C-alpha positions as a printed NumPy array, in Angstrom:
array([[ 87.296, 162.286,  76.535],
       [ 83.683, 162.256,  77.48 ],
       [ 82.252, 163.371,  74.055],
       [ 83.93 , 161.33 ,  71.3  ],
       [ 82.24 , 162.802,  68.182],
       [ 85.007, 161.897,  65.799],
       [ 84.229, 158.062,  65.695],
       [ 80.689, 158.065,  66.803],
       [ 80.992, 155.223,  69.116],
       [ 80.41 , 157.202,  72.204],
       [ 79.418, 154.246,  74.301],
       [ 82.818, 152.593,  73.646],
       [ 84.68 , 155.784,  73.889],
       [ 83.263, 156.701,  77.358],
       [ 84.444, 153.156,  78.612],
       [ 87.755, 153.064,  76.805],
       [ 89.072, 156.564,  76.156],
       [ 91.791, 155.359,  73.809],
       [ 89.56 , 153.184,  71.675],
       [ 88.439, 156.082,  69.393],
       [ 92.072, 157.059,  68.684],
       [ 92.919, 153.268,  68.155],
       [ 90.138, 152.873,  65.577],
       [ 91.387, 155.843,  63.624],
       [ 94.907, 154.656,  63.682],
       [ 93.857, 151.296,  62.458],
       [ 91.728, 152.745,  59.642],
       [ 94.788, 154.914,  58.462],
       [ 97.265, 152.014,  58.591],
       [ 94.748, 149.805,  56.632],
       [ 94.248, 152.418,  53.872],
       [ 98.109, 152.957,  53.544],
       [ 98.594, 149.307,  53.426],
       [ 95.948, 148.701,  50.595],
       [ 97.205, 151.685,  48.661],
       [100.822, 150.302,  48.917],
       [ 99.788, 146.985,  47.822],
       [ 97.71 , 148.22 ,  44.838],
       [100.79 , 150.411,  43.742],
       [103.198, 147.556,  44.214],
       [101.06 , 145.164,  42.099],
       [100.501, 147.605,  39.437],
       [104.321, 148.176,  39.065],
       [104.883, 144.545,  38.864],
       [102.294, 144.018,  36.099],
       [103.52 , 147.218,  34.224]])
């Protein structure tokens, strides 16, 4: 994975090939967690 255009961190991705995929997975998990938290709190208040 020489050219990591998805995350834009080519220096890190060239050294650590799995780093770009790891960042994307962390971002997705964080977004799902935040949305789930907001949904649960809205249901509790409503």
